[in-house]
Amino acid sequence: MWRDEKAVSPVIGVILMVAITVILAAVIASFVFGLGSKAPKAAPQASLVASAYDNETKYNTIDLKGKTDLVIIEHQGGENIPWADVKVIVEGTKNKSSLTTADAENIKYVDNSNKSAWYQDEISSNEFFEPGEKLVIAFNNSAYNHFGAGDSVTIKVLHTPSNQMILSAKVAAQ
C-alpha cells in the first residue's frame, strides 16, 4: 500500500511539468507568429450611393474648372468616414483611375445643403465624410477616364487603414 501511494506523486509532478511546458510553448508561439497582436481596424459602416454623369452641368456652380464628366458619391447614413482614410477607384470605358482625397484638382466636397463646396486643401485631415455630404469627382476627356452616357462605370470606395471596401458599385453613366 505504501509503495503505490509514493508512485502517485512523481507521476503527477511529471504531468504538471509537461502541461506547463506545453502552455508556455503555445503562448510564446502565439506572440512569435502574430496571433497575440491586435485585430486590424474595421472599415466604417456607411451607406454610400454612387452615380456617374457625362456632360453634367448640375454642379457648375461649384467651380469644377470646366470638367463635366462627374462621379458623385453620396453619404446617406451610417458612420462618419475620416477624409484622410478614403481612396476612390473609378473604372471607366478607357482606363482605371485611383484617387485619394489629396487629389485636390479633381475632387470637391459638397455639404448637405448643396451650397458649399471645397477642395481637399481647404479641409483638415481630421474632418469627416458625414451623412448628407457628397463627394464630387470631376474628369475631363484627356485626364483620368472619360466615359459617355450609357457606359458602365465601376466605382469603389476603399478604407485605406483596413484595406476594406466601403462601396463597390457598377453604374451606368447618365
C-alpha atoms as a printed R data frame, in Angstrom:
    type eleno elety resid chain resno       x      y       z
1   ATOM     1    CA   MET     A     1   0.000  0.000   0.000
2   ATOM     2    CA   TRP     A     2   2.683  2.492   0.895
3   ATOM     3    CA   ARG     A     3   4.551  1.834  -2.336
4   ATOM     4    CA   ASP     A     4   1.520  2.597  -4.536
5   ATOM     5    CA   GLU     A     5   0.945  5.929  -2.842
6   ATOM     6    CA   LYS     A     6   4.553  7.037  -3.269
7   ATOM     7    CA   ALA     A     7   4.401  6.437  -7.029
8   ATOM     8    CA   VAL     A     8   1.467  8.832  -7.483
9   ATOM     9    CA   SER     A     9   3.440 11.931  -6.525
10  ATOM    10    CA   PRO     A    10   6.196 11.635  -9.194
11  ATOM    11    CA   VAL     A    11   3.641 10.846 -11.939
12  ATOM    12    CA   ILE     A    12   1.530 13.894 -11.108
13  ATOM    13    CA   GLY     A    13   4.656 16.050 -10.980
14  ATOM    14    CA   VAL     A    14   5.730 14.919 -14.448
15  ATOM    15    CA   ILE     A    15   2.244 15.541 -15.888
16  ATOM    16    CA   LEU     A    16   2.155 19.048 -14.406
17  ATOM    17    CA   MET     A    17   5.629 19.864 -15.763
18  ATOM    18    CA   VAL     A    18   4.628 18.698 -19.269
19  ATOM    19    CA   ALA     A    19   1.377 20.716 -19.120
20  ATOM    20    CA   ILE     A    20   3.198 23.887 -18.045
21  ATOM    21    CA   THR     A    21   5.784 23.409 -20.800
22  ATOM    22    CA   VAL     A    22   3.074 22.964 -23.469
23  ATOM    23    CA   ILE     A    23   1.169 26.053 -22.287
24  ATOM    24    CA   LEU     A    24   4.322 28.200 -22.262
25  ATOM    25    CA   ALA     A    25   5.252 26.976 -25.744
26  ATOM    26    CA   ALA     A    26   1.761 27.856 -27.029
27  ATOM    27    CA   VAL     A    27   1.878 31.371 -25.550
28  ATOM    28    CA   ILE     A    28   5.346 32.058 -26.952
29  ATOM    29    CA   ALA     A    29   4.343 30.709 -30.382
30  ATOM    30    CA   SER     A    30   1.225 32.903 -30.488
31  ATOM    31    CA   PHE     A    31   3.292 36.038 -29.946
32  ATOM    32    CA   VAL     A    32   6.039 34.992 -32.344
33  ATOM    33    CA   PHE     A    33   3.562 34.235 -35.141
34  ATOM    34    CA   GLY     A    34   1.445 37.340 -34.524
35  ATOM    35    CA   LEU     A    35  -1.605 35.682 -33.038
36  ATOM    36    CA   GLY     A    36  -1.340 37.884 -29.972
37  ATOM    37    CA   SER     A    37  -1.380 41.161 -31.917
38  ATOM    38    CA   LYS     A    38  -4.344 43.488 -32.216
39  ATOM    39    CA   ALA     A    39  -7.073 42.788 -34.744
40  ATOM    40    CA   PRO     A    40  -6.986 45.023 -37.840
41  ATOM    41    CA   LYS     A    41  -9.062 48.188 -37.765
42  ATOM    42    CA   ALA     A    42 -12.510 47.624 -39.263
43  ATOM    43    CA   ALA     A    43 -13.864 49.823 -42.040
44  ATOM    44    CA   PRO     A    44 -16.615 52.286 -41.071
45  ATOM    45    CA   GLN     A    45 -20.142 51.064 -41.757
46  ATOM    46    CA   ALA     A    46 -21.808 53.583 -44.058
47  ATOM    47    CA   SER     A    47 -24.475 53.664 -46.734
48  ATOM    48    CA   LEU     A    48 -22.926 55.223 -49.833
49  ATOM    49    CA   VAL     A    49 -24.608 55.662 -53.226
50  ATOM    50    CA   ALA     A    50 -22.622 56.294 -56.402
51  ATOM    51    CA   SER     A    51 -23.601 57.773 -59.756
52  ATOM    52    CA   ALA     A    52 -21.763 58.823 -62.919
53  ATOM    53    CA   TYR     A    53 -22.663 61.594 -65.349
54  ATOM    54    CA   ASP     A    54 -21.470 62.508 -68.837
55  ATOM    55    CA   ASN     A    55 -21.699 66.250 -69.600
56  ATOM    56    CA   GLU     A    56 -23.390 67.078 -66.318
57  ATOM    57    CA   THR     A    57 -23.884 70.773 -65.629
58  ATOM    58    CA   LYS     A    58 -25.799 70.489 -62.340
59  ATOM    59    CA   TYR     A    59 -22.682 71.280 -60.310
60  ATOM    60    CA   ASN     A    60 -21.374 74.164 -62.452
61  ATOM    61    CA   THR     A    61 -21.951 76.493 -59.511
62  ATOM    62    CA   ILE     A    62 -19.181 74.809 -57.515
63  ATOM    63    CA   ASP     A    63 -16.378 75.575 -59.979
64  ATOM    64    CA   LEU     A    64 -15.301 72.274 -61.494
65  ATOM    65    CA   LYS     A    65 -12.929 74.077 -63.860
66  ATOM    66    CA   GLY     A    66 -14.922 73.162 -66.963
67  ATOM    67    CA   LYS     A    67 -14.927 69.423 -66.298
68  ATOM    68    CA   THR     A    68 -18.288 67.823 -66.942
69  ATOM    69    CA   ASP     A    69 -17.747 64.066 -66.529
70  ATOM    70    CA   LEU     A    70 -18.633 63.514 -62.902
71  ATOM    71    CA   VAL     A    71 -18.661 60.697 -60.390
72  ATOM    72    CA   ILE     A    72 -20.762 61.552 -57.357
73  ATOM    73    CA   ILE     A    73 -20.686 59.561 -54.131
74  ATOM    74    CA   GLU     A    74 -23.349 60.459 -51.591
75  ATOM    75    CA   HIS     A    75 -23.136 59.504 -47.912
76  ATOM    76    CA   GLN     A    76 -26.706 58.516 -46.998
77  ATOM    77    CA   GLY     A    77 -26.158 57.307 -43.453
78  ATOM    78    CA   GLY     A    78 -24.039 55.359 -41.028
79  ATOM    79    CA   GLU     A    79 -20.686 56.178 -39.506
80  ATOM    80    CA   ASN     A    80 -18.603 59.224 -40.364
81  ATOM    81    CA   ILE     A    81 -15.561 58.407 -42.511
82  ATOM    82    CA   PRO     A    82 -12.296 60.337 -41.992
83  ATOM    83    CA   TRP     A    83 -11.391 62.096 -45.271
84  ATOM    84    CA   ALA     A    84  -7.767 61.051 -44.873
85  ATOM    85    CA   ASP     A    85  -8.835 57.371 -44.935
86  ATOM    86    CA   VAL     A    86 -10.711 57.497 -48.267
87  ATOM    87    CA   LYS     A    87  -9.416 56.201 -51.592
88  ATOM    88    CA   VAL     A    88 -11.713 56.222 -54.629
89  ATOM    89    CA   ILE     A    89 -11.185 53.902 -57.590
90  ATOM    90    CA   VAL     A    90 -13.073 54.653 -60.811
91  ATOM    91    CA   GLU     A    91 -13.012 52.279 -63.756
92  ATOM    92    CA   GLY     A    92 -14.489 53.743 -66.916
93  ATOM    93    CA   THR     A    93 -14.506 52.589 -70.515
94  ATOM    94    CA   LYS     A    94 -10.988 53.733 -71.332
95  ATOM    95    CA   ASN     A    95  -8.969 53.106 -68.175
96  ATOM    96    CA   LYS     A    96  -8.894 52.881 -64.406
97  ATOM    97    CA   SER     A    97  -8.272 55.829 -62.081
98  ATOM    98    CA   SER     A    98  -7.314 55.742 -58.448
99  ATOM    99    CA   LEU     A    99  -7.736 58.962 -56.491
100 ATOM   100    CA   THR     A   100  -7.077 59.737 -52.875
101 ATOM   101    CA   THR     A   101  -8.520 62.717 -51.079
102 ATOM   102    CA   ALA     A   102  -5.232 64.534 -51.641
103 ATOM   103    CA   ASP     A   103  -6.023 64.968 -55.368
104 ATOM   104    CA   ALA     A   104  -7.459 68.445 -54.855
105 ATOM   105    CA   GLU     A   105  -7.585 69.386 -58.539
106 ATOM   106    CA   ASN     A   106 -10.197 66.761 -59.363
107 ATOM   107    CA   ILE     A   107 -12.135 66.327 -56.139
108 ATOM   108    CA   LYS     A   108 -14.677 68.592 -54.484
109 ATOM   109    CA   TYR     A   109 -16.799 68.002 -51.423
110 ATOM   110    CA   VAL     A   110 -20.344 69.288 -51.283
111 ATOM   111    CA   ASP     A   111 -22.025 69.775 -47.932
112 ATOM   112    CA   ASN     A   112 -25.539 68.586 -47.205
113 ATOM   113    CA   SER     A   113 -27.093 71.897 -48.277
114 ATOM   114    CA   ASN     A   114 -25.615 71.595 -51.813
115 ATOM   115    CA   LYS     A   115 -24.478 75.209 -51.424
116 ATOM   116    CA   SER     A   116 -20.963 74.936 -50.062
117 ATOM   117    CA   ALA     A   117 -18.103 73.163 -51.777
118 ATOM   118    CA   TRP     A   118 -14.450 72.985 -51.018
119 ATOM   119    CA   TYR     A   119 -11.287 71.381 -52.284
120 ATOM   120    CA   GLN     A   120  -9.221 68.916 -50.275
121 ATOM   121    CA   ASP     A   121  -6.612 71.528 -49.380
122 ATOM   122    CA   GLU     A   122  -9.339 73.564 -47.671
123 ATOM   123    CA   ILE     A   123 -10.170 70.910 -45.075
124 ATOM   124    CA   SER     A   124  -8.041 69.374 -42.374
125 ATOM   125    CA   SER     A   125  -7.204 65.684 -42.274
126 ATOM   126    CA   ASN     A   126  -9.211 65.173 -39.089
127 ATOM   127    CA   GLU     A   127 -12.513 66.072 -40.740
128 ATOM   128    CA   PHE     A   128 -15.096 63.522 -41.796
129 ATOM   129    CA   PHE     A   129 -17.292 62.492 -44.734
130 ATOM   130    CA   GLU     A   130 -20.662 62.709 -42.988
131 ATOM   131    CA   PRO     A   131 -24.238 61.686 -43.839
132 ATOM   132    CA   GLY     A   132 -25.804 64.144 -46.285
133 ATOM   133    CA   GLU     A   133 -22.498 65.150 -47.880
134 ATOM   134    CA   LYS     A   134 -21.405 64.397 -51.434
135 ATOM   135    CA   LEU     A   135 -18.013 63.668 -52.919
136 ATOM   136    CA   VAL     A   136 -17.843 65.048 -56.482
137 ATOM   137    CA   ILE     A   137 -15.011 63.847 -58.709
138 ATOM   138    CA   ALA     A   138 -14.691 65.726 -61.983
139 ATOM   139    CA   PHE     A   139 -12.968 64.343 -65.073
140 ATOM   140    CA   ASN     A   140 -12.171 65.814 -68.441
141 ATOM   141    CA   ASN     A   141 -11.762 63.986 -71.737
142 ATOM   142    CA   SER     A   142  -7.989 63.740 -71.561
143 ATOM   143    CA   ALA     A   143  -7.327 63.191 -67.862
144 ATOM   144    CA   TYR     A   144  -8.162 60.058 -65.923
145 ATOM   145    CA   ASN     A   145 -11.012 58.210 -67.609
146 ATOM   146    CA   HIS     A   146 -13.613 59.536 -69.976
147 ATOM   147    CA   PHE     A   147 -16.950 57.795 -70.194
148 ATOM   148    CA   GLY     A   148 -20.062 58.534 -72.192
149 ATOM   149    CA   ALA     A   149 -23.762 58.272 -71.446
150 ATOM   150    CA   GLY     A   150 -24.769 54.629 -71.091
151 ATOM   151    CA   ASP     A   151 -21.222 53.413 -70.428
152 ATOM   152    CA   SER     A   152 -20.659 51.106 -67.477
153 ATOM   153    CA   VAL     A   153 -18.611 52.719 -64.710
154 ATOM   154    CA   THR     A   154 -17.313 50.833 -61.663
155 ATOM   155    CA   ILE     A   155 -16.892 52.984 -58.562
156 ATOM   156    CA   LYS     A   156 -15.158 51.730 -55.430
157 ATOM   157    CA   VAL     A   157 -14.506 53.474 -52.126
158 ATOM   158    CA   LEU     A   158 -11.672 51.947 -50.132
159 ATOM   159    CA   HIS     A   159 -10.982 52.497 -46.428
160 ATOM   160    CA   THR     A   160  -7.169 52.667 -46.527
161 ATOM   161    CA   PRO     A   161  -6.278 51.761 -42.886
162 ATOM   162    CA   SER     A   162  -8.196 48.464 -43.079
163 ATOM   163    CA   ASN     A   163  -7.872 47.974 -46.863
164 ATOM   164    CA   GLN     A   164 -11.598 47.122 -46.941
165 ATOM   165    CA   MET     A   165 -14.217 48.300 -49.434
166 ATOM   166    CA   ILE     A   166 -16.910 50.600 -48.129
167 ATOM   167    CA   LEU     A   167 -18.588 50.762 -51.547
168 ATOM   168    CA   SER     A   168 -18.283 48.782 -54.753
169 ATOM   169    CA   ALA     A   169 -20.884 49.731 -57.357
170 ATOM   170    CA   LYS     A   170 -21.291 49.334 -61.102
171 ATOM   171    CA   VAL     A   171 -23.448 52.100 -62.547
172 ATOM   172    CA   ALA     A   172 -24.475 53.271 -65.997
173 ATOM   173    CA   ALA     A   173 -23.327 56.803 -66.791
174 ATOM   174    CA   GLN     A   174 -26.246 59.145 -67.363
